[in-house]
XYZ file of C-alpha atoms in Angstrom:
692
model
C -63.289 -23.300 90.910
C -63.095 -20.439 92.636
C -59.371 -21.028 93.790
C -58.484 -21.268 90.124
C -60.037 -18.609 88.852
C -58.237 -16.139 91.591
C -54.849 -17.749 90.195
C -55.562 -16.711 86.691
C -56.784 -12.902 87.816
C -53.197 -11.097 87.735
C -52.566 -12.454 84.335
C -55.706 -10.731 83.132
C -55.091 -7.558 84.903
C -51.414 -7.478 83.097
C -52.762 -7.863 79.484
C -55.580 -5.432 80.600
C -53.147 -2.596 81.381
C -50.370 -3.250 78.674
C -52.028 -0.808 75.971
C -52.383 1.748 78.727
C -48.641 1.643 79.417
C -47.957 1.658 75.761
C -50.004 4.678 75.508
C -48.750 6.487 78.324
C -45.122 6.236 76.956
C -46.151 7.877 73.413
C -45.705 11.643 73.468
C -48.775 13.432 73.462
C -49.649 16.304 70.777
C -49.327 19.787 72.414
C -52.295 21.494 73.555
C -53.844 22.956 70.000
C -51.992 20.549 67.743
C -53.253 18.187 65.100
C -52.540 14.751 66.733
C -52.585 12.916 63.102
C -49.354 14.753 61.952
C -47.187 12.224 60.001
C -43.651 11.218 60.503
C -41.210 13.429 59.190
C -43.266 16.394 59.881
C -44.051 19.202 62.762
C -47.526 20.465 64.084
C -48.397 23.793 63.125
C -52.320 23.924 64.720
C -55.013 21.821 65.315
C -56.013 21.192 61.711
C -52.333 21.279 59.773
C -48.863 20.060 59.867
C -45.411 21.076 57.929
C -42.994 18.487 56.589
C -39.503 18.727 57.725
C -36.608 20.407 55.624
C -35.885 17.767 52.525
C -39.235 15.995 52.393
C -42.445 17.033 50.901
C -46.210 15.947 50.193
C -48.293 15.355 47.328
C -50.233 18.569 48.423
C -47.385 20.717 49.172
C -45.244 21.812 52.346
C -48.287 22.520 54.748
C -50.500 19.009 55.422
C -54.104 19.425 56.067
C -55.121 15.668 55.680
C -54.839 12.837 58.256
C -53.765 10.527 55.195
C -51.223 12.365 53.515
C -47.682 11.862 54.217
C -44.078 13.541 54.208
C -41.808 11.730 51.774
C -38.169 12.217 51.251
C -37.079 14.824 48.231
C -34.245 13.357 45.671
C -32.211 16.540 45.436
C -29.859 14.403 42.846
C -32.836 14.051 40.650
C -34.914 16.665 38.330
C -36.170 18.838 38.709
C -34.100 20.327 41.643
C -30.876 18.027 40.326
C -28.488 19.818 42.523
C -24.766 20.403 40.577
C -21.806 18.780 42.367
C -19.267 19.884 39.648
C -16.583 18.395 37.374
C -15.695 14.960 38.381
C -18.419 14.380 40.915
C -21.278 12.555 41.573
C -24.552 13.534 43.776
C -25.590 10.932 46.338
C -29.343 11.218 47.966
C -30.201 10.370 51.824
C -33.203 11.088 53.878
C -34.346 14.539 54.199
C -30.447 15.727 52.659
C -27.987 14.920 50.254
C -24.085 15.147 49.539
C -21.183 15.163 46.845
C -18.666 12.681 46.661
C -15.673 12.448 43.815
C -16.213 10.369 40.789
C -13.987 7.127 41.303
C -10.388 7.796 40.217
C -10.791 11.187 41.819
C -10.448 12.985 45.284
C -10.785 16.140 47.209
C -7.749 17.936 47.887
C -8.309 18.449 51.546
C -8.380 14.557 51.630
C -12.638 14.793 52.929
C -14.901 12.283 51.377
C -17.720 14.250 50.927
C -18.915 18.178 50.380
C -22.154 19.987 49.907
C -22.251 21.493 46.458
C -20.499 22.788 43.478
C -18.630 25.790 45.164
C -16.988 23.216 47.681
C -15.406 20.729 44.672
C -11.680 20.483 44.634
C -11.797 16.999 42.935
C -8.610 16.162 41.199
C -7.167 12.981 39.547
C -5.941 10.076 41.751
C -2.756 8.552 40.933
C -3.372 4.952 41.631
C 0.009 3.845 40.604
C 2.056 5.755 42.840
C -0.332 5.825 45.562
C -0.343 1.927 45.326
C -4.305 1.761 45.027
C -4.079 -0.225 41.622
C -4.744 -3.828 41.544
C -2.085 -4.818 38.669
C -0.708 -7.900 38.671
C 3.130 -8.060 38.978
C 3.931 -8.903 35.474
C 2.605 -5.621 34.398
C 3.185 -2.255 34.962
C 0.786 0.484 36.163
C 0.232 3.269 34.260
C -1.958 6.236 35.369
C -5.023 7.704 33.661
C -7.177 10.507 34.026
C -9.660 9.108 36.670
C -8.468 5.711 36.196
C -5.266 3.474 35.602
C -4.691 0.474 33.417
C -2.203 -2.483 33.161
C 0.434 -2.974 30.520
C 2.543 -6.167 29.960
C 6.014 -4.870 30.882
C 8.826 -4.956 28.029
C 9.423 -8.255 26.886
C 6.240 -9.519 28.017
C 2.541 -10.677 26.272
C -0.782 -11.115 27.666
C -1.589 -14.634 28.491
C -4.166 -16.552 26.734
C -7.648 -15.040 27.361
C -6.469 -11.594 28.205
C -5.837 -8.056 26.937
C -3.096 -5.844 27.316
C -4.154 -2.447 28.758
C -6.657 -3.680 31.091
C -7.237 -3.424 34.493
C -7.130 -7.317 34.810
C -4.336 -7.864 32.637
C -2.001 -10.550 33.367
C 1.054 -11.269 31.140
C 3.953 -13.846 30.441
C 7.402 -13.776 29.138
C 7.884 -13.000 25.322
C 8.893 -15.770 23.224
C 10.588 -16.143 20.030
C 8.127 -16.545 16.889
C 7.593 -19.693 15.416
C 9.448 -19.974 12.146
C 9.864 -23.041 10.197
C 11.659 -24.082 6.537
C 9.265 -23.232 3.318
C 7.276 -26.664 2.775
C 8.564 -28.550 -0.314
C 11.879 -26.956 -0.725
C 15.117 -29.099 -0.755
C 18.416 -27.316 0.208
C 20.730 -28.202 2.739
C 21.774 -24.300 2.939
C 18.325 -23.194 3.705
C 18.167 -26.286 6.270
C 20.868 -24.912 7.940
C 19.720 -21.746 8.167
C 16.822 -22.764 10.073
C 18.694 -25.033 12.325
C 20.414 -22.083 13.531
C 17.552 -20.001 13.817
C 15.947 -22.746 16.155
C 19.066 -22.637 18.071
C 18.203 -18.906 18.810
C 14.569 -19.629 19.615
C 15.560 -22.107 22.315
C 18.235 -19.910 23.592
C 16.015 -16.769 23.574
C 15.399 -14.549 26.702
C 13.533 -11.058 26.427
C 16.665 -9.718 27.903
C 19.093 -11.098 25.275
C 16.397 -9.500 22.601
C 19.008 -6.980 21.084
C 21.945 -10.046 20.966
C 19.418 -12.288 19.464
C 18.716 -9.904 16.799
C 22.244 -9.112 15.755
C 22.810 -12.900 15.465
C 19.695 -13.520 13.310
C 20.821 -10.650 11.058
C 24.331 -12.482 10.500
C 22.757 -15.575 10.154
C 20.541 -14.224 7.011
C 23.771 -12.617 5.487
C 25.502 -16.205 5.664
C 22.887 -17.825 3.553
C 22.604 -14.880 1.288
C 26.534 -14.302 0.650
C 26.792 -18.030 0.022
C 23.404 -19.607 -1.022
C 25.031 -22.898 -2.137
C 22.240 -25.297 -3.499
C 19.586 -22.306 -3.453
C 21.175 -21.263 -6.769
C 20.154 -24.129 -8.677
C 16.567 -24.477 -7.424
C 13.925 -23.743 -9.959
C 13.066 -20.358 -10.194
C 9.373 -20.725 -8.602
C 11.455 -22.318 -5.891
C 13.893 -19.598 -5.423
C 11.202 -16.862 -5.613
C 9.212 -18.800 -2.649
C 12.238 -19.175 -0.688
C 12.562 -15.402 -1.246
C 8.776 -14.490 -0.097
C 9.312 -17.094 3.169
C 12.527 -15.038 3.890
C 11.275 -11.840 4.000
C 7.844 -12.467 5.553
C 9.550 -14.497 8.408
C 11.885 -11.839 9.139
C 9.293 -9.194 9.268
C 7.310 -11.255 11.955
C 10.487 -12.059 14.035
C 11.848 -8.352 13.990
C 8.399 -6.967 14.386
C 7.999 -9.331 17.847
C 11.459 -9.092 19.301
C 11.775 -5.279 18.805
C 8.941 -5.050 21.278
C 11.465 -6.466 23.879
C 14.285 -4.002 23.205
C 15.502 -2.014 25.927
C 15.485 1.391 24.508
C 13.391 3.664 22.353
C 15.516 3.294 19.177
C 17.922 0.295 17.999
C 20.240 0.696 14.840
C 22.490 -2.331 13.828
C 25.137 -2.712 10.773
C 26.078 -5.988 9.930
C 29.674 -6.586 8.952
C 28.007 -7.743 5.373
C 26.359 -4.354 4.971
C 22.846 -5.483 5.903
C 21.293 -2.638 8.430
C 18.116 -2.512 10.433
C 16.751 0.633 12.226
C 14.373 0.595 14.958
C 12.124 2.813 16.565
C 10.137 1.895 19.366
C 7.682 4.128 21.312
C 4.759 4.005 24.267
C 3.173 6.695 22.738
C 3.427 8.914 19.630
C 2.136 11.766 17.796
C 2.818 13.264 14.564
C 5.490 12.257 11.964
C 8.560 10.101 12.603
C 11.678 9.786 10.415
C 13.523 6.792 10.598
C 16.406 5.330 8.479
C 19.933 4.427 7.685
C 22.261 5.003 4.655
C 20.202 2.756 2.548
C 16.712 3.872 3.180
C 14.764 6.606 4.727
C 11.119 6.688 5.689
C 8.696 9.544 6.744
C 5.255 8.104 8.233
C 2.519 8.942 10.651
C 3.116 7.405 14.046
C -0.607 6.553 14.297
C -0.460 4.279 11.425
C 2.612 2.653 13.254
C 1.065 2.189 15.845
C -2.778 1.330 14.464
C -6.187 1.225 16.019
C -5.049 -0.859 18.955
C -2.191 -3.104 19.970
C -0.242 -5.041 22.329
C 2.905 -3.164 23.797
C 4.863 -0.230 22.553
C 4.542 0.699 18.986
C 7.166 -0.532 16.688
C 8.511 1.109 13.346
C 11.605 -0.722 11.607
C 13.537 -0.843 8.171
C 15.748 -3.628 7.293
C 17.902 -3.020 4.218
C 19.694 -6.142 2.747
C 21.920 -5.555 -0.465
C 22.558 -9.485 -0.620
C 19.825 -10.614 -2.510
C 20.527 -10.103 -5.989
C 21.070 -13.924 -6.512
C 18.161 -15.189 -5.177
C 16.049 -12.801 -7.295
C 17.595 -12.852 -10.447
C 15.057 -13.526 -13.226
C 11.992 -12.394 -11.254
C 9.150 -10.782 -13.354
C 7.982 -7.371 -12.799
C 4.105 -6.668 -13.350
C 3.203 -2.810 -13.690
C 0.079 -1.675 -12.742
C -2.498 -1.007 -16.073
C -2.480 2.640 -15.402
C 1.136 2.527 -15.559
C 1.412 0.317 -18.486
C -1.058 1.864 -20.473
C 1.008 5.191 -20.108
C 4.359 3.790 -21.154
C 2.868 2.193 -24.238
C 1.456 5.670 -25.057
C 4.836 7.284 -24.346
C 6.851 4.921 -26.397
C 4.386 4.321 -29.067
C 3.792 0.772 -29.029
C 2.822 -2.157 -26.595
C 5.229 -3.310 -23.873
C 5.477 -6.984 -24.035
C 7.859 -7.515 -21.493
C 10.205 -5.375 -19.180
C 13.496 -6.412 -18.187
C 14.945 -4.942 -14.692
C 17.872 -4.263 -12.671
C 17.956 -3.863 -8.686
C 19.999 -0.894 -7.981
C 18.878 -0.520 -4.327
C 19.001 -2.680 -1.645
C 15.926 -4.529 -0.609
C 14.186 -2.709 2.173
C 11.782 -4.567 4.321
C 9.563 -2.366 5.922
C 7.493 -3.442 9.241
C 5.201 -1.644 11.949
C 3.434 -3.184 14.749
C 0.102 -2.482 13.189
C 0.056 -5.189 10.524
C -3.017 -4.278 8.709
C -1.056 -1.942 6.075
C -2.551 -2.728 2.998
C -4.292 0.612 2.661
C -2.621 3.274 4.536
C -3.925 6.803 4.853
C -1.850 9.145 4.739
C 0.764 6.911 2.608
C 4.159 6.440 3.681
C 7.127 8.285 1.999
C 10.532 6.357 1.528
C 14.129 7.806 -0.013
C 16.140 4.730 -1.032
C 19.889 5.101 -2.035
C 21.450 3.590 -5.095
C 24.278 4.023 -7.340
C 24.026 7.277 -9.669
C 22.159 6.073 -12.666
C 20.657 8.097 -15.547
C 17.738 6.218 -17.541
C 18.599 6.220 -21.126
C 15.842 5.454 -24.168
C 13.121 3.430 -23.074
C 14.525 3.089 -19.674
C 13.204 3.993 -16.208
C 13.820 4.475 -12.451
C 10.429 2.434 -10.814
C 9.850 1.851 -7.256
C 8.534 -1.625 -6.825
C 7.677 -3.911 -3.900
C 8.006 -7.810 -3.501
C 4.583 -9.123 -3.973
C 3.679 -12.815 -2.453
C 1.575 -14.908 -4.644
C -0.938 -17.282 -3.433
C 0.900 -20.196 -4.126
C 3.950 -18.999 -2.163
C 6.033 -17.462 -4.948
C 6.330 -13.863 -5.793
C 7.452 -11.223 -8.216
C 7.751 -7.600 -8.335
C 5.099 -5.301 -8.600
C 4.230 -1.638 -8.880
C 0.549 -1.288 -8.037
C 0.099 1.149 -4.948
C 3.217 2.807 -5.234
C 4.673 6.007 -7.072
C 7.894 7.213 -8.322
C 8.179 10.977 -6.832
C 11.594 11.864 -8.592
C 15.152 10.980 -8.757
C 18.208 12.963 -7.292
C 21.810 11.892 -7.747
C 21.970 9.031 -5.944
C 18.277 9.060 -4.240
C 15.014 7.809 -5.788
C 11.936 9.499 -3.493
C 8.707 6.915 -3.570
C 5.122 7.170 -2.002
C 3.339 3.807 -1.451
C -0.134 3.274 0.349
C 1.039 -0.018 1.808
C 4.089 -1.449 2.994
C 5.848 -4.887 1.968
C 9.838 -5.120 0.844
C 10.794 -2.413 -1.817
C 13.690 -1.844 -4.143
C 14.581 0.779 -7.038
C 14.849 -1.008 -10.249
C 16.040 0.077 -13.739
C 13.429 -0.737 -15.891
C 14.337 -1.633 -19.329
C 11.279 -2.132 -22.000
C 11.926 -4.235 -24.943
C 12.078 -2.912 -28.418
C 12.170 -5.872 -30.730
C 9.649 -4.669 -33.513
C 11.663 -1.671 -33.780
C 15.013 -3.363 -33.790
C 13.991 -5.562 -36.440
C 12.414 -2.903 -38.503
C 15.919 -0.862 -38.678
C 18.384 -3.984 -38.709
C 15.900 -4.665 -41.798
C 16.050 -1.135 -43.117
C 19.657 -0.978 -42.795
C 20.708 -4.166 -44.766
C 18.176 -3.117 -47.427
C 19.711 0.317 -48.060
C 23.417 -1.009 -47.661
C 23.549 -4.587 -49.104
C 20.443 -4.860 -51.527
C 22.762 -4.675 -54.488
C 25.687 -6.493 -53.452
C 25.330 -9.039 -56.106
C 29.011 -9.507 -57.175
C 29.342 -12.318 -54.614
C 26.540 -15.181 -55.091
C 26.964 -16.544 -51.642
C 27.170 -13.593 -50.144
C 24.194 -12.282 -51.936
C 22.345 -15.407 -51.005
C 23.213 -14.570 -47.536
C 21.958 -11.099 -47.477
C 18.682 -12.468 -49.321
C 18.379 -15.172 -46.340
C 19.023 -12.393 -43.710
C 16.647 -10.217 -44.947
C 13.914 -12.691 -45.397
C 14.498 -13.391 -42.074
C 14.394 -9.894 -40.190
C 11.347 -8.918 -42.503
C 9.324 -11.748 -41.447
C 10.459 -11.105 -37.596
C 8.849 -7.628 -38.012
C 5.311 -8.559 -39.296
C 5.668 -11.407 -36.182
C 6.416 -8.623 -33.881
C 3.565 -6.828 -35.578
C 1.233 -9.785 -34.915
C 2.365 -10.105 -31.430
C 1.450 -6.591 -31.120
C -2.022 -6.938 -32.248
C -2.287 -9.979 -30.131
C -1.656 -7.905 -27.150
C -3.839 -5.335 -28.078
C -6.834 -7.386 -28.388
C -6.030 -8.993 -25.202
C -5.460 -5.970 -23.396
C -8.840 -4.562 -24.741
C -10.563 -8.141 -23.615
C -9.337 -7.593 -20.144
C -10.503 -4.060 -19.352
C -11.950 -5.035 -16.486
C -8.178 -5.349 -14.996
C -8.979 -8.688 -13.160
C -6.410 -10.680 -15.644
C -4.272 -8.118 -16.703
C -1.065 -9.868 -14.631
C -2.283 -12.843 -16.458
C -2.007 -11.151 -20.019
C 1.255 -9.960 -18.927
C 2.695 -13.286 -17.960
C 1.096 -14.971 -20.979
C 2.856 -12.469 -23.293
C 6.004 -12.697 -21.649
C 6.588 -16.302 -22.043
C 4.735 -16.025 -25.775
C 6.576 -13.479 -27.467
C 10.227 -14.470 -27.803
C 9.486 -18.075 -28.913
C 7.028 -16.899 -31.599
C 8.699 -13.197 -32.325
C 12.199 -15.109 -33.093
C 11.470 -18.634 -33.543
C 8.360 -18.554 -36.105
C 10.474 -16.885 -38.955
C 13.930 -18.844 -37.990
C 11.681 -21.968 -38.875
C 10.252 -20.434 -42.341
C 13.683 -19.061 -43.258
C 15.111 -22.680 -42.507
C 12.775 -24.749 -44.476
C 12.880 -22.266 -47.229
C 16.634 -22.589 -47.237
C 16.716 -25.997 -46.935
C 14.216 -26.760 -49.945
C 15.420 -24.156 -52.583
C 18.784 -22.370 -51.785
C 19.506 -21.375 -54.748
C 16.356 -19.337 -55.136
C 17.826 -16.610 -52.712
C 19.678 -13.647 -54.754
C 18.714 -12.596 -58.214
C 21.419 -10.960 -60.815
C 20.235 -7.560 -60.163
C 19.346 -7.635 -56.171
C 19.679 -9.682 -53.219
C 16.472 -11.123 -52.777
C 13.815 -13.860 -53.045
C 13.684 -15.185 -56.649
C 9.743 -15.611 -58.053
C 10.343 -18.878 -59.793
C 8.208 -21.703 -58.688
C 6.412 -19.577 -56.246
C 9.279 -19.039 -54.109
C 8.554 -15.319 -53.291
C 5.524 -16.875 -51.435
C 7.759 -17.942 -48.726
C 7.605 -14.215 -47.873
C 4.187 -13.498 -49.360
C 2.061 -16.165 -48.081
C 3.522 -15.271 -44.005
C 2.777 -11.718 -44.287
C -0.259 -11.994 -45.939
C -1.365 -14.413 -43.143
C -0.247 -11.942 -40.456
C -1.966 -9.001 -42.155
C -5.241 -10.914 -42.220
C -4.956 -12.192 -38.621
C -4.220 -8.709 -37.628
C -6.853 -6.982 -39.111
C -9.377 -9.548 -37.555
C -7.867 -8.617 -34.226
C -8.193 -4.993 -34.713
C -11.704 -5.257 -35.864
C -12.618 -7.474 -32.796
C -10.460 -4.844 -30.560
C -12.925 -2.127 -32.034
C -15.648 -3.900 -31.551
C -14.904 -4.666 -27.744
C -13.954 -0.839 -27.320
C -17.527 -0.014 -28.774
C -19.115 -2.117 -26.043
C -17.437 -1.660 -23.251
C -15.914 1.819 -23.296
C -20.003 2.982 -23.677
C -20.406 1.165 -20.292
C -17.460 2.546 -18.625
C -16.385 6.035 -17.383
C -14.770 7.554 -20.074
C -12.631 10.028 -17.455
C -10.591 6.941 -16.350
C -6.821 7.281 -17.688
C -6.351 3.735 -18.546
C -9.361 3.642 -20.693
C -8.284 6.907 -22.299
C -5.036 5.520 -22.954
C -5.888 2.107 -24.470
C -8.304 3.867 -26.600
C -5.543 6.384 -27.749
C -3.488 3.380 -28.310
C -5.849 1.573 -30.224
C -6.145 4.664 -32.720
C -2.646 4.719 -33.077
C -2.432 0.883 -33.839
C -5.014 1.321 -36.459
C -3.608 4.318 -38.134
C -0.150 2.524 -37.992
C -1.973 -0.542 -39.734
C -3.174 1.282 -42.527
C 0.290 3.533 -43.054
C 2.480 0.198 -43.012
C -0.205 -2.074 -44.564
C -0.950 0.501 -47.465
C 2.879 0.373 -48.240
C 3.300 -3.093 -48.071
C 0.109 -4.321 -50.369
C 1.058 -2.108 -52.970
C 4.733 -3.656 -52.613
C 2.641 -6.950 -52.976
C 0.827 -5.835 -56.142
C 4.109 -4.894 -58.081
C 3.487 -7.799 -60.302
C 2.201 -8.309 -64.090
C 1.105 -5.153 -66.544
C 0.368 -2.683 -63.530
C 3.491 -2.977 -61.656
C 5.137 0.168 -62.831
C 1.932 2.483 -61.643
C 1.798 0.433 -58.466
C 5.789 1.188 -58.231
C 4.677 4.840 -58.174
C 2.054 4.846 -55.868
C 4.417 2.548 -53.577
C 6.940 5.217 -53.687
C 4.919 8.141 -53.139
C 3.122 6.568 -49.998
C 6.584 5.343 -48.821
C 7.791 9.183 -48.717
C 4.531 10.355 -46.879
C 5.124 7.614 -44.223
C 7.372 10.219 -41.988
C 4.450 12.918 -42.563
C 2.003 10.298 -41.480
C 3.855 9.082 -38.497
C 4.759 12.876 -37.526
C 0.779 13.530 -37.578
C -0.268 10.619 -35.658
C 2.282 10.126 -33.052
C 3.609 14.049 -32.602
C 0.529 15.942 -33.408
C -2.115 13.876 -32.099
C 0.372 12.961 -28.992
C -0.588 14.873 -25.769
C 2.979 14.382 -24.335
C 4.385 15.843 -27.241
C 2.245 18.884 -27.467
C 3.114 19.504 -23.681
C 6.534 19.458 -24.407
C 6.577 21.598 -27.444
C 4.378 23.894 -25.023
C 7.099 23.912 -22.494
C 9.781 24.804 -25.053
C 7.935 27.521 -26.674
C 7.431 29.039 -22.919
C 11.195 28.405 -22.805
C 11.991 30.243 -26.023
C 9.637 32.985 -24.861
C 10.975 33.277 -21.318
C 14.514 33.511 -22.752
C 13.971 36.303 -25.299
C 11.802 38.480 -22.657
C 14.986 37.763 -20.320
C 17.051 39.051 -23.180
C 14.987 42.275 -23.958
C 14.535 43.049 -20.399
C 18.445 42.822 -19.947
C 19.036 44.980 -22.701
C 16.817 47.664 -21.981
C 18.098 47.276 -17.999
C 21.656 47.978 -19.908
C 20.251 50.867 -21.964
C 19.032 52.558 -18.587
C 22.083 52.067 -16.690
C 24.098 53.825 -19.484
C 21.870 56.364 -19.896
C 21.929 57.178 -16.141
C 25.888 57.099 -16.126
C 26.250 59.749 -19.165
C 26.801 63.657 -17.372
C 23.781 65.636 -17.665
C 24.377 68.885 -19.627
C 21.920 71.884 -20.000
């Protein structure tokens, strides 16, 4: 037992002496110092300690309590917030701080840290030239201030799931857009064209983009020069083809232009089609683009849009060979323009005939959101010299695709600024395919009345030859019935226009009237005259005048339709006035379309009474009161000119403005003449010798 204890004694001695050894290694506090000073502090005396620079305690710099501690001061946060200057960041460490340049910047000296703003020399680091970027080899590195971005090379597009101009962008070679024939169109010529398009698509490479564009334009020219069976298609199918060709060409050219090697490209095909392109990586301000057929002025920010892949593109494709496919397309005037023209020409417009003057100019940008552009785009379109005649106008129109794939000309969102020599300037708030049209407005009512009155004045009393007199009577019967039928169509058009003041169905009204007007305006009178002539041809012509006889009630072959038309028109006018009364009270009376419609209604109502009273008195010239009615008929007829002058001239704002301009020119000419005479006298007096 004793021996075992002696063997364990050395171990106990080691355990007893171990704390003493540790205590011997710890530095003792100097004499007169507090032994409890915490870390990051220095002793001051036996009862106080001071924190090292960069540290502080809750009681301040001096510590007098053993439970206090010295903690690091964060110089990079308030209230100190040391300023490192521009493009730099503050970094805190225990007891101190330092400044470093922000990512993408570096010190001129090449050092990595500095102390304060006075030592700041941070400047942008060009990661691209210094090869510090991580761009994929399918992209090009573009240095930016403080960073960089990776953009697809010319002829390349981002892979699915990637975005261009990002640090992680990965790209693939550009491909020819998919362009297939329009569905439901059966045409060998069109099928042959799209076979050539598919061949171009298979052989396309970004390096051959320029050659591919030229070959594509030549293929389009070949199709339009010899459309073959396309001309035999029904109008809806033909216009469907035009819409498909124009939209497909824009998409293909917009895509292939981004693979072009230069900043601009111009090409003119042997058939006269011209293409102008501008391709820029970055652009500011206005850019002018054009060729012999068209010129365009637009803000480059409009072409680039809010975002995009690759360079921004602006282009114009002018094709002068599309007349055959565009034949007989309808023209839809915007409601405000139509109302203004109806007031200017003092009658409703039943249909607008047009003639294509310029090439069809397709305008496209890399920015595909071009429905409401701000600022607007200005165009100048070239065309042969044309001077509009009576009821003619040069208008800027665009090809508007329909929901069913068809299309027609329209004017909404485009304004004609003016025409000079062989050029017309337009401004539009959207982009499409544009052209200058010579519009001719129908004058059917005026034409019928003119021919009827002319025949009445020159041949009413040609009773020598019975057959000729019967023919004249039949012609007068037809022309006057046609005039009244066109008055009926005028009333119907005015009623439908008033009913659709919300403008939602305005285009459908125009299409309905265009389909209805000619069959009714000329067909219905022809049917009535044909039935009358077939039943009683001997009652055309009297011994004293070439008109209808009153025997057997034959005159009612004219009076009956006239009374019916007068009654229906009166109902139309009353309903129109009621609609205007209810709707105009709810809408803004300052809207020009409503003002024009209201003025047109007033004038049409005045016309109803001016012409209606005349014909009512003519109908009443029967029986004992015939002579009295004849006098009234003559007096009111003689006052028709005065009434029309009051309604259509003195009450017309356009006419008053023209009179005002004419009077101003007369006064200016008179004033210039007086000034010239006075000046001449003064010079003459000055030239005489002065005598005392």
